[in-house]
mmCIF file with all atom_site columns, N, CA and C in Angstrom:
data_model
loop_
_atom_site.group_PDB
_atom_site.id
_atom_site.type_symbol
_atom_site.label_atom_id
_atom_site.label_alt_id
_atom_site.label_comp_id
_atom_site.label_asym_id
_atom_site.label_entity_id
_atom_site.label_seq_id
_atom_site.pdbx_PDB_ins_code
_atom_site.Cartn_x
_atom_site.Cartn_y
_atom_site.Cartn_z
_atom_site.occupancy
_atom_site.B_iso_or_equiv
_atom_site.pdbx_formal_charge
_atom_site.auth_seq_id
_atom_site.auth_comp_id
_atom_site.auth_asym_id
_atom_site.auth_atom_id
_atom_site.pdbx_PDB_model_num
ATOM 1   N N  . MET A 1 1  ? 0.851   -1.172 0.000  1.00 70.00 ? 15 MET A N  1
ATOM 2   C CA . MET A 1 1  ? 0.000   0.000  0.000  1.00 70.00 ? 15 MET A CA 1
ATOM 3   C C  . MET A 1 1  ? 0.898   1.236  0.000  1.00 70.00 ? 15 MET A C  1
ATOM 4   N N  . ASP A 1 2  ? 0.670   2.109  -0.968 1.00 78.00 ? 16 ASP A N  1
ATOM 5   C CA . ASP A 1 2  ? 1.440   3.345  -1.058 1.00 78.00 ? 16 ASP A CA 1
ATOM 6   C C  . ASP A 1 2  ? 0.925   4.365  -0.047 1.00 78.00 ? 16 ASP A C  1
ATOM 7   N N  . GLN A 1 3  ? 1.843   5.122  0.510  1.00 81.00 ? 17 GLN A N  1
ATOM 8   C CA . GLN A 1 3  ? 1.475   6.181  1.442  1.00 81.00 ? 17 GLN A CA 1
ATOM 9   C C  . GLN A 1 3  ? 1.702   7.523  0.784  1.00 81.00 ? 17 GLN A C  1
ATOM 10  N N  . GLU A 1 4  ? 0.800   8.434  1.043  1.00 87.00 ? 18 GLU A N  1
ATOM 11  C CA . GLU A 1 4  ? 0.953   9.803  0.581  1.00 87.00 ? 18 GLU A CA 1
ATOM 12  C C  . GLU A 1 4  ? 1.184   10.696 1.787  1.00 87.00 ? 18 GLU A C  1
ATOM 13  N N  . PHE A 1 5  ? 1.996   11.714 1.599  1.00 88.00 ? 19 PHE A N  1
ATOM 14  C CA . PHE A 1 5  ? 2.287   12.662 2.659  1.00 88.00 ? 19 PHE A CA 1
ATOM 15  C C  . PHE A 1 5  ? 1.987   14.063 2.174  1.00 88.00 ? 19 PHE A C  1
ATOM 16  N N  . VAL A 1 6  ? 1.627   14.916 3.095  1.00 87.00 ? 20 VAL A N  1
ATOM 17  C CA . VAL A 1 6  ? 1.461   16.334 2.791  1.00 87.00 ? 20 VAL A CA 1
ATOM 18  C C  . VAL A 1 6  ? 2.356   17.115 3.745  1.00 87.00 ? 20 VAL A C  1
ATOM 19  N N  . MET A 1 7  ? 2.851   18.234 3.266  1.00 91.00 ? 21 MET A N  1
ATOM 20  C CA . MET A 1 7  ? 3.710   19.083 4.084  1.00 91.00 ? 21 MET A CA 1
ATOM 21  C C  . MET A 1 7  ? 2.886   20.253 4.610  1.00 91.00 ? 21 MET A C  1
ATOM 22  N N  . ILE A 1 8  ? 2.914   20.422 5.900  1.00 93.00 ? 22 ILE A N  1
ATOM 23  C CA . ILE A 1 8  ? 2.287   21.568 6.539  1.00 93.00 ? 22 ILE A CA 1
ATOM 24  C C  . ILE A 1 8  ? 3.397   22.260 7.323  1.00 93.00 ? 22 ILE A C  1
ATOM 25  N N  . SER A 1 9  ? 3.501   23.550 7.159  1.00 94.00 ? 23 SER A N  1
ATOM 26  C CA . SER A 1 9  ? 4.591   24.267 7.820  1.00 94.00 ? 23 SER A CA 1
ATOM 27  C C  . SER A 1 9  ? 4.487   24.148 9.331  1.00 94.00 ? 23 SER A C  1
ATOM 28  N N  . ARG A 1 10 ? 5.628   24.180 9.973  1.00 96.00 ? 24 ARG A N  1
ATOM 29  C CA . ARG A 1 10 ? 5.684   24.092 11.438 1.00 96.00 ? 24 ARG A CA 1
ATOM 30  C C  . ARG A 1 10 ? 4.891   25.242 12.059 1.00 96.00 ? 24 ARG A C  1
ATOM 31  N N  . GLY A 1 11 ? 4.964   26.413 11.465 1.00 95.00 ? 25 GLY A N  1
ATOM 32  C CA . GLY A 1 11 ? 4.222   27.562 11.982 1.00 95.00 ? 25 GLY A CA 1
ATOM 33  C C  . GLY A 1 11 ? 2.724   27.332 11.980 1.00 95.00 ? 25 GLY A C  1
ATOM 34  N N  . GLU A 1 12 ? 2.216   26.740 10.887 1.00 94.00 ? 26 GLU A N  1
ATOM 35  C CA . GLU A 1 12 ? 0.777   26.457 10.812 1.00 94.00 ? 26 GLU A CA 1
ATOM 36  C C  . GLU A 1 12 ? 0.364   25.415 11.851 1.00 94.00 ? 26 GLU A C  1
ATOM 37  N N  . VAL A 1 13 ? 1.177   24.378 12.007 1.00 95.00 ? 27 VAL A N  1
ATOM 38  C CA . VAL A 1 13 ? 0.871   23.340 12.998 1.00 95.00 ? 27 VAL A CA 1
ATOM 39  C C  . VAL A 1 13 ? 0.893   23.927 14.407 1.00 95.00 ? 27 VAL A C  1
ATOM 40  N N  . ASP A 1 14 ? 1.906   24.733 14.700 1.00 97.00 ? 28 ASP A N  1
ATOM 41  C CA . ASP A 1 14 ? 1.991   25.356 16.019 1.00 97.00 ? 28 ASP A CA 1
ATOM 42  C C  . ASP A 1 14 ? 0.782   26.248 16.292 1.00 97.00 ? 28 ASP A C  1
ATOM 43  N N  . MET A 1 15 ? 0.351   27.008 15.285 1.00 95.00 ? 29 MET A N  1
ATOM 44  C CA . MET A 1 15 ? -0.805  27.893 15.449 1.00 95.00 ? 29 MET A CA 1
ATOM 45  C C  . MET A 1 15 ? -2.081  27.075 15.673 1.00 95.00 ? 29 MET A C  1
ATOM 46  N N  . LEU A 1 16 ? -2.260  26.008 14.911 1.00 96.00 ? 30 LEU A N  1
ATOM 47  C CA . LEU A 1 16 ? -3.431  25.159 15.095 1.00 96.00 ? 30 LEU A CA 1
ATOM 48  C C  . LEU A 1 16 ? -3.447  24.555 16.500 1.00 96.00 ? 30 LEU A C  1
ATOM 49  N N  . LEU A 1 17 ? -2.318  24.059 16.947 1.00 97.00 ? 31 LEU A N  1
ATOM 50  C CA . LEU A 1 17 ? -2.249  23.472 18.286 1.00 97.00 ? 31 LEU A CA 1
ATOM 51  C C  . LEU A 1 17 ? -2.569  24.505 19.363 1.00 97.00 ? 31 LEU A C  1
ATOM 52  N N  . LEU A 1 18 ? -2.046  25.698 19.222 1.00 97.00 ? 32 LEU A N  1
ATOM 53  C CA . LEU A 1 18 ? -2.328  26.770 20.175 1.00 97.00 ? 32 LEU A CA 1
ATOM 54  C C  . LEU A 1 18 ? -3.825  27.059 20.231 1.00 97.00 ? 32 LEU A C  1
ATOM 55  N N  . GLN A 1 19 ? -4.448  27.224 19.059 1.00 96.00 ? 33 GLN A N  1
ATOM 56  C CA . GLN A 1 19 ? -5.874  27.525 18.997 1.00 96.00 ? 33 GLN A CA 1
ATOM 57  C C  . GLN A 1 19 ? -6.719  26.378 19.539 1.00 96.00 ? 33 GLN A C  1
ATOM 58  N N  . LEU A 1 20 ? -6.357  25.140 19.200 1.00 97.00 ? 34 LEU A N  1
ATOM 59  C CA . LEU A 1 20 ? -7.119  23.983 19.660 1.00 97.00 ? 34 LEU A CA 1
ATOM 60  C C  . LEU A 1 20 ? -7.022  23.820 21.169 1.00 97.00 ? 34 LEU A C  1
ATOM 61  N N  . LYS A 1 21 ? -5.832  24.012 21.729 1.00 97.00 ? 35 LYS A N  1
ATOM 62  C CA . LYS A 1 21 ? -5.665  23.923 23.182 1.00 97.00 ? 35 LYS A CA 1
ATOM 63  C C  . LYS A 1 21 ? -6.419  25.036 23.893 1.00 97.00 ? 35 LYS A C  1
ATOM 64  N N  . ARG A 1 22 ? -6.424  26.223 23.311 1.00 97.00 ? 36 ARG A N  1
ATOM 65  C CA . ARG A 1 22 ? -7.166  27.345 23.887 1.00 97.00 ? 36 ARG A CA 1
ATOM 66  C C  . ARG A 1 22 ? -8.666  27.045 23.872 1.00 97.00 ? 36 ARG A C  1
ATOM 67  N N  . ALA A 1 23 ? -9.164  26.519 22.758 1.00 97.00 ? 37 ALA A N  1
ATOM 68  C CA . ALA A 1 23 ? -10.581 26.164 22.652 1.00 97.00 ? 37 ALA A CA 1
ATOM 69  C C  . ALA A 1 23 ? -10.944 25.103 23.686 1.00 97.00 ? 37 ALA A C  1
ATOM 70  N N  . GLU A 1 24 ? -10.071 24.119 23.859 1.00 97.00 ? 38 GLU A N  1
ATOM 71  C CA . GLU A 1 24 ? -10.307 23.078 24.857 1.00 97.00 ? 38 GLU A CA 1
ATOM 72  C C  . GLU A 1 24 ? -10.389 23.695 26.259 1.00 97.00 ? 38 GLU A C  1
ATOM 73  N N  . GLY A 1 25 ? -9.495  24.609 26.561 1.00 96.00 ? 39 GLY A N  1
ATOM 74  C CA . GLY A 1 25 ? -9.505  25.270 27.865 1.00 96.00 ? 39 GLY A CA 1
ATOM 75  C C  . GLY A 1 25 ? -10.768 26.087 28.088 1.00 96.00 ? 39 GLY A C  1
ATOM 76  N N  . TYR A 1 26 ? -11.195 26.827 27.063 1.00 96.00 ? 40 TYR A N  1
ATOM 77  C CA . TYR A 1 26 ? -12.426 27.609 27.177 1.00 96.00 ? 40 TYR A CA 1
ATOM 78  C C  . TYR A 1 26 ? -13.619 26.693 27.457 1.00 96.00 ? 40 TYR A C  1
ATOM 79  N N  . CYS A 1 27 ? -13.711 25.591 26.712 1.00 96.00 ? 41 CYS A N  1
ATOM 80  C CA . CYS A 1 27 ? -14.834 24.667 26.890 1.00 96.00 ? 41 CYS A CA 1
ATOM 81  C C  . CYS A 1 27 ? -14.792 24.004 28.259 1.00 96.00 ? 41 CYS A C  1
ATOM 82  N N  . ASP A 1 28 ? -13.596 23.703 28.731 1.00 96.00 ? 42 ASP A N  1
ATOM 83  C CA . ASP A 1 28 ? -13.428 23.048 30.025 1.00 96.00 ? 42 ASP A CA 1
ATOM 84  C C  . ASP A 1 28 ? -13.865 23.949 31.175 1.00 96.00 ? 42 ASP A C  1
ATOM 85  N N  . LYS A 1 29 ? -13.652 25.255 31.057 1.00 95.00 ? 43 LYS A N  1
ATOM 86  C CA . LYS A 1 29 ? -13.940 26.197 32.142 1.00 95.00 ? 43 LYS A CA 1
ATOM 87  C C  . LYS A 1 29 ? -15.273 26.926 31.988 1.00 95.00 ? 43 LYS A C  1
ATOM 88  N N  . ALA A 1 30 ? -15.967 26.696 30.877 1.00 95.00 ? 44 ALA A N  1
ATOM 89  C CA . ALA A 1 30 ? -17.206 27.432 30.599 1.00 95.00 ? 44 ALA A CA 1
ATOM 90  C C  . ALA A 1 30 ? -18.295 27.101 31.621 1.00 95.00 ? 44 ALA A C  1
ATOM 91  N N  . ARG A 1 31 ? -19.211 28.049 31.788 1.00 92.00 ? 45 ARG A N  1
ATOM 92  C CA . ARG A 1 31 ? -20.329 27.855 32.709 1.00 92.00 ? 45 ARG A CA 1
ATOM 93  C C  . ARG A 1 31 ? -21.573 28.518 32.143 1.00 92.00 ? 45 ARG A C  1
ATOM 94  N N  . SER A 1 32 ? -22.680 28.209 32.744 1.00 90.00 ? 46 SER A N  1
ATOM 95  C CA . SER A 1 32 ? -23.942 28.838 32.352 1.00 90.00 ? 46 SER A CA 1
ATOM 96  C C  . SER A 1 32 ? -24.001 30.254 32.914 1.00 90.00 ? 46 SER A C  1
ATOM 97  N N  . PRO A 1 33 ? -24.583 31.174 32.173 1.00 85.00 ? 47 PRO A N  1
ATOM 98  C CA . PRO A 1 33 ? -24.763 32.528 32.722 1.00 85.00 ? 47 PRO A CA 1
ATOM 99  C C  . PRO A 1 33 ? -25.910 32.524 33.740 1.00 85.00 ? 47 PRO A C  1
ATOM 100 N N  . SER A 1 34 ? -25.905 33.492 34.609 1.00 83.00 ? 48 SER A N  1
ATOM 101 C CA . SER A 1 34 ? -26.993 33.642 35.589 1.00 83.00 ? 48 SER A CA 1
ATOM 102 C C  . SER A 1 34 ? -28.264 34.096 34.883 1.00 83.00 ? 48 SER A C  1
ATOM 103 N N  . ARG A 1 35 ? -29.392 33.800 35.502 1.00 87.00 ? 49 ARG A N  1
ATOM 104 C CA . ARG A 1 35 ? -30.661 34.279 34.931 1.00 87.00 ? 49 ARG A CA 1
ATOM 105 C C  . ARG A 1 35 ? -30.731 35.800 34.983 1.00 87.00 ? 49 ARG A C  1
ATOM 106 N N  . LYS A 1 36 ? -30.196 36.368 36.045 1.00 88.00 ? 50 LYS A N  1
ATOM 107 C CA . LYS A 1 36 ? -30.121 37.824 36.181 1.00 88.00 ? 50 LYS A CA 1
ATOM 108 C C  . LYS A 1 36 ? -28.645 38.178 36.344 1.00 88.00 ? 50 LYS A C  1
ATOM 109 N N  . PRO A 1 37 ? -27.956 38.400 35.212 1.00 81.00 ? 51 PRO A N  1
ATOM 110 C CA . PRO A 1 37 ? -26.508 38.632 35.289 1.00 81.00 ? 51 PRO A CA 1
ATOM 111 C C  . PRO A 1 37 ? -26.156 39.919 36.044 1.00 81.00 ? 51 PRO A C  1
ATOM 112 N N  . THR A 1 38 ? -25.088 39.841 36.796 1.00 83.00 ? 52 THR A N  1
ATOM 113 C CA . THR A 1 38 ? -24.568 41.010 37.503 1.00 83.00 ? 52 THR A CA 1
ATOM 114 C C  . THR A 1 38 ? -23.772 41.857 36.512 1.00 83.00 ? 52 THR A C  1
ATOM 115 N N  . GLN A 1 39 ? -23.425 43.048 36.929 1.00 85.00 ? 53 GLN A N  1
ATOM 116 C CA . GLN A 1 39 ? -22.599 43.919 36.086 1.00 85.00 ? 53 GLN A CA 1
ATOM 117 C C  . GLN A 1 39 ? -21.260 43.245 35.790 1.00 85.00 ? 53 GLN A C  1
ATOM 118 N N  . GLU A 1 40 ? -20.736 42.546 36.796 1.00 85.00 ? 54 GLU A N  1
ATOM 119 C CA . GLU A 1 40 ? -19.465 41.825 36.616 1.00 85.00 ? 54 GLU A CA 1
ATOM 120 C C  . GLU A 1 40 ? -19.579 40.767 35.522 1.00 85.00 ? 54 GLU A C  1
ATOM 121 N N  . GLU A 1 41 ? -20.679 40.006 35.532 1.00 85.00 ? 55 GLU A N  1
ATOM 122 C CA . GLU A 1 41 ? -20.886 38.989 34.495 1.00 85.00 ? 55 GLU A CA 1
ATOM 123 C C  . GLU A 1 41 ? -21.030 39.619 33.114 1.00 85.00 ? 55 GLU A C  1
ATOM 124 N N  . LEU A 1 42 ? -21.700 40.756 33.059 1.00 86.00 ? 56 LEU A N  1
ATOM 125 C CA . LEU A 1 42 ? -21.891 41.422 31.770 1.00 86.00 ? 56 LEU A CA 1
ATOM 126 C C  . LEU A 1 42 ? -20.563 41.892 31.175 1.00 86.00 ? 56 LEU A C  1
ATOM 127 N N  . MET A 1 43 ? -19.568 42.123 32.017 1.00 85.00 ? 57 MET A N  1
ATOM 128 C CA . MET A 1 43 ? -18.267 42.598 31.557 1.00 85.00 ? 57 MET A CA 1
ATOM 129 C C  . MET A 1 43 ? -17.280 41.455 31.287 1.00 85.00 ? 57 MET A C  1
ATOM 130 N N  . MET A 1 44 ? -17.670 40.222 31.591 1.00 89.00 ? 58 MET A N  1
ATOM 131 C CA . MET A 1 44 ? -16.779 39.078 31.407 1.00 89.00 ? 58 MET A CA 1
ATOM 132 C C  . MET A 1 44 ? -16.633 38.737 29.922 1.00 89.00 ? 58 MET A C  1
ATOM 133 N N  . GLU A 1 45 ? -15.532 38.074 29.605 1.00 89.00 ? 59 GLU A N  1
ATOM 134 C CA . GLU A 1 45 ? -15.307 37.608 28.236 1.00 89.00 ? 59 GLU A CA 1
ATOM 135 C C  . GLU A 1 45 ? -16.401 36.614 27.853 1.00 89.00 ? 59 GLU A C  1
ATOM 136 N N  . PRO A 1 46 ? -16.882 36.664 26.620 1.00 90.00 ? 60 PRO A N  1
ATOM 137 C CA . PRO A 1 46 ? -17.924 35.727 26.194 1.00 90.00 ? 60 PRO A CA 1
ATOM 138 C C  . PRO A 1 46 ? -17.502 34.263 26.316 1.00 90.00 ? 60 PRO A C  1
ATOM 139 N N  . THR A 1 47 ? -16.205 33.983 26.192 1.00 93.00 ? 61 THR A N  1
ATOM 140 C CA . THR A 1 47 ? -15.742 32.604 26.260 1.00 93.00 ? 61 THR A CA 1
ATOM 141 C C  . THR A 1 47 ? -15.822 32.018 27.669 1.00 93.00 ? 61 THR A C  1
ATOM 142 N N  . CYS A 1 48 ? -16.201 32.811 28.664 1.00 92.00 ? 62 CYS A N  1
ATOM 143 C CA . CYS A 1 48 ? -16.401 32.291 30.024 1.00 92.00 ? 62 CYS A CA 1
ATOM 144 C C  . CYS A 1 48 ? -17.692 31.484 30.115 1.00 92.00 ? 62 CYS A C  1
ATOM 145 N N  . PHE A 1 49 ? -18.571 31.658 29.136 1.00 93.00 ? 63 PHE A N  1
ATOM 146 C CA . PHE A 1 49 ? -19.870 30.999 29.141 1.00 93.00 ? 63 PHE A CA 1
ATOM 147 C C  . PHE A 1 49 ? -19.957 29.985 28.002 1.00 93.00 ? 63 PHE A C  1
ATOM 148 N N  . TYR A 1 50 ? -20.864 29.028 28.144 1.00 93.00 ? 64 TYR A N  1
ATOM 149 C CA . TYR A 1 50 ? -20.993 27.957 27.161 1.00 93.00 ? 64 TYR A CA 1
ATOM 150 C C  . TYR A 1 50 ? -21.154 28.471 25.731 1.00 93.00 ? 64 TYR A C  1
ATOM 151 N N  . SER A 1 51 ? -21.976 29.473 25.554 1.00 92.00 ? 65 SER A N  1
ATOM 152 C CA . SER A 1 51 ? -22.232 29.971 24.192 1.00 92.00 ? 65 SER A CA 1
ATOM 153 C C  . SER A 1 51 ? -20.963 30.541 23.555 1.00 92.00 ? 65 SER A C  1
ATOM 154 N N  . GLY A 1 52 ? -20.208 31.315 24.298 1.00 94.00 ? 66 GLY A N  1
ATOM 155 C CA . GLY A 1 52 ? -18.978 31.895 23.764 1.00 94.00 ? 66 GLY A CA 1
ATOM 156 C C  . GLY A 1 52 ? -17.899 30.858 23.532 1.00 94.00 ? 66 GLY A C  1
ATOM 157 N N  . ALA A 1 53 ? -17.762 29.921 24.481 1.00 96.00 ? 67 ALA A N  1
ATOM 158 C CA . ALA A 1 53 ? -16.764 28.853 24.338 1.00 96.00 ? 67 ALA A CA 1
ATOM 159 C C  . ALA A 1 53 ? -17.100 27.981 23.141 1.00 96.00 ? 67 ALA A C  1
ATOM 160 N N  . SER A 1 54 ? -18.378 27.692 22.965 1.00 96.00 ? 68 SER A N  1
ATOM 161 C CA . SER A 1 54 ? -18.814 26.883 21.834 1.00 96.00 ? 68 SER A CA 1
ATOM 162 C C  . SER A 1 54 ? -18.544 27.605 20.511 1.00 96.00 ? 68 SER A C  1
ATOM 163 N N  . GLY A 1 55 ? -18.811 28.892 20.473 1.00 96.00 ? 69 GLY A N  1
ATOM 164 C CA . GLY A 1 55 ? -18.550 29.673 19.259 1.00 96.00 ? 69 GLY A CA 1
ATOM 165 C C  . GLY A 1 55 ? -17.071 29.713 18.923 1.00 96.00 ? 69 GLY A C  1
ATOM 166 N N  . TYR A 1 56 ? -16.227 29.895 19.946 1.00 96.00 ? 70 TYR A N  1
ATOM 167 C CA . TYR A 1 56 ? -14.781 29.911 19.712 1.00 96.00 ? 70 TYR A CA 1
ATOM 168 C C  . TYR A 1 56 ? -14.314 28.543 19.220 1.00 96.00 ? 70 TYR A C  1
ATOM 169 N N  . ALA A 1 57 ? -14.819 27.473 19.841 1.00 97.00 ? 71 ALA A N  1
ATOM 170 C CA . ALA A 1 57 ? -14.425 26.120 19.445 1.00 97.00 ? 71 ALA A CA 1
ATOM 171 C C  . ALA A 1 57 ? -14.844 25.826 18.005 1.00 97.00 ? 71 ALA A C  1
ATOM 172 N N  . ARG A 1 58 ? -16.036 26.260 17.629 1.00 97.00 ? 72 ARG A N  1
ATOM 173 C CA . ARG A 1 58 ? -16.504 26.038 16.253 1.00 97.00 ? 72 ARG A CA 1
ATOM 174 C C  . ARG A 1 58 ? -15.615 26.767 15.250 1.00 97.00 ? 72 ARG A C  1
ATOM 175 N N  . ALA A 1 59 ? -15.284 28.012 15.544 1.00 97.00 ? 73 ALA A N  1
ATOM 176 C CA . ALA A 1 59 ? -14.421 28.782 14.647 1.00 97.00 ? 73 ALA A CA 1
ATOM 177 C C  . ALA A 1 59 ? -13.027 28.162 14.563 1.00 97.00 ? 73 ALA A C  1
ATOM 178 N N  . THR A 1 60 ? -12.549 27.627 15.670 1.00 97.00 ? 74 THR A N  1
ATOM 179 C CA . THR A 1 60 ? -11.241 26.967 15.679 1.00 97.00 ? 74 THR A CA 1
ATOM 180 C C  . THR A 1 60 ? -11.273 25.709 14.827 1.00 97.00 ? 74 THR A C  1
ATOM 181 N N  . LEU A 1 61 ? -12.331 24.924 14.960 1.00 97.00 ? 75 LEU A N  1
ATOM 182 C CA . LEU A 1 61 ? -12.465 23.728 14.124 1.00 97.00 ? 75 LEU A CA 1
ATOM 183 C C  . LEU A 1 61 ? -12.555 24.094 12.644 1.00 97.00 ? 75 LEU A C  1
ATOM 184 N N  . ARG A 1 62 ? -13.304 25.140 12.348 1.00 97.00 ? 76 ARG A N  1
ATOM 185 C CA . ARG A 1 62 ? -13.430 25.585 10.954 1.00 97.00 ? 76 ARG A CA 1
ATOM 186 C C  . ARG A 1 62 ? -12.061 25.972 10.389 1.00 97.00 ? 76 ARG A C  1
ATOM 187 N N  . ASN A 1 63 ? -11.258 26.676 11.180 1.00 96.00 ? 77 ASN A N  1
ATOM 188 C CA . ASN A 1 63 ? -9.927  27.070 10.763 1.00 96.00 ? 77 ASN A CA 1
ATOM 189 C C  . ASN A 1 63 ? -9.035  25.852 10.556 1.00 96.00 ? 77 ASN A C  1
ATOM 190 N N  . ALA A 1 64 ? -9.123  24.870 11.452 1.00 96.00 ? 78 ALA A N  1
ATOM 191 C CA . ALA A 1 64 ? -8.325  23.651 11.317 1.00 96.00 ? 78 ALA A CA 1
ATOM 192 C C  . ALA A 1 64 ? -8.704  22.890 10.044 1.00 96.00 ? 78 ALA A C  1
ATOM 193 N N  . ILE A 1 65 ? -9.987  22.796 9.787  1.00 96.00 ? 79 ILE A N  1
ATOM 194 C CA . ILE A 1 65 ? -10.459 22.119 8.569  1.00 96.00 ? 79 ILE A CA 1
ATOM 195 C C  . ILE A 1 65 ? -9.940  22.834 7.328  1.00 96.00 ? 79 ILE A C  1
ATOM 196 N N  . GLN A 1 66 ? -10.069 24.155 7.279  1.00 96.00 ? 80 GLN A N  1
ATOM 197 C CA . GLN A 1 66 ? -9.613  24.913 6.124  1.00 96.00 ? 80 GLN A CA 1
ATOM 198 C C  . GLN A 1 66 ? -8.105  24.784 5.932  1.00 96.00 ? 80 GLN A C  1
ATOM 199 N N  . THR A 1 67 ? -7.352  24.822 7.026  1.00 94.00 ? 81 THR A N  1
ATOM 200 C CA . THR A 1 67 ? -5.909  24.685 6.935  1.00 94.00 ? 81 THR A CA 1
ATOM 201 C C  . THR A 1 67 ? -5.516  23.321 6.389  1.00 94.00 ? 81 THR A C  1
ATOM 202 N N  . LEU A 1 68 ? -6.134  22.270 6.913  1.00 92.00 ? 82 LEU A N  1
ATOM 203 C CA . LEU A 1 68 ? -5.843  20.914 6.438  1.00 92.00 ? 82 LEU A CA 1
ATOM 204 C C  . LEU A 1 68 ? -6.245  20.737 4.972  1.00 92.00 ? 82 LEU A C  1
ATOM 205 N N  . GLU A 1 69 ? -7.426  21.223 4.619  1.00 94.00 ? 83 GLU A N  1
ATOM 206 C CA . GLU A 1 69 ? -7.894  21.097 3.235  1.00 94.00 ? 83 GLU A CA 1
ATOM 207 C C  . GLU A 1 69 ? -7.002  21.855 2.274  1.00 94.00 ? 83 GLU A C  1
ATOM 208 N N  . SER A 1 70 ? -6.521  23.016 2.672  1.00 93.00 ? 84 SER A N  1
ATOM 209 C CA . SER A 1 70 ? -5.682  23.819 1.763  1.00 93.00 ? 84 SER A CA 1
ATOM 210 C C  . SER A 1 70 ? -4.302  23.202 1.573  1.00 93.00 ? 84 SER A C  1
ATOM 211 N N  . ASN A 1 71 ? -3.916  22.313 2.466  1.00 90.00 ? 85 ASN A N  1
ATOM 212 C CA . ASN A 1 71 ? -2.615  21.656 2.336  1.00 90.00 ? 85 ASN A CA 1
ATOM 213 C C  . ASN A 1 71 ? -2.689  20.289 1.667  1.00 90.00 ? 85 ASN A C  1
ATOM 214 N N  . LEU A 1 72 ? -3.869  19.884 1.256  1.00 86.00 ? 86 LEU A N  1
ATOM 215 C CA . LEU A 1 72 ? -4.003  18.604 0.539  1.00 86.00 ? 86 LEU A CA 1
ATOM 216 C C  . LEU A 1 72 ? -3.642  18.739 -0.924 1.00 86.00 ? 86 LEU A C  1
#
């Protein structure tokens, strides 16, 4: 069976790993927002909550897919 290889630059791989690990961390620490958010909650980063972490993770996956596809 013949094997095919593709070359992906070290910089691209490092960037993907950084983004994927960050997305994993956001998802791991995410929580539900309060029903009546405090001013402090309103000022928090969106990735502190499930919706923001999920959005970041989706965008990261989309970027990984595009990067892999463009290197095929």
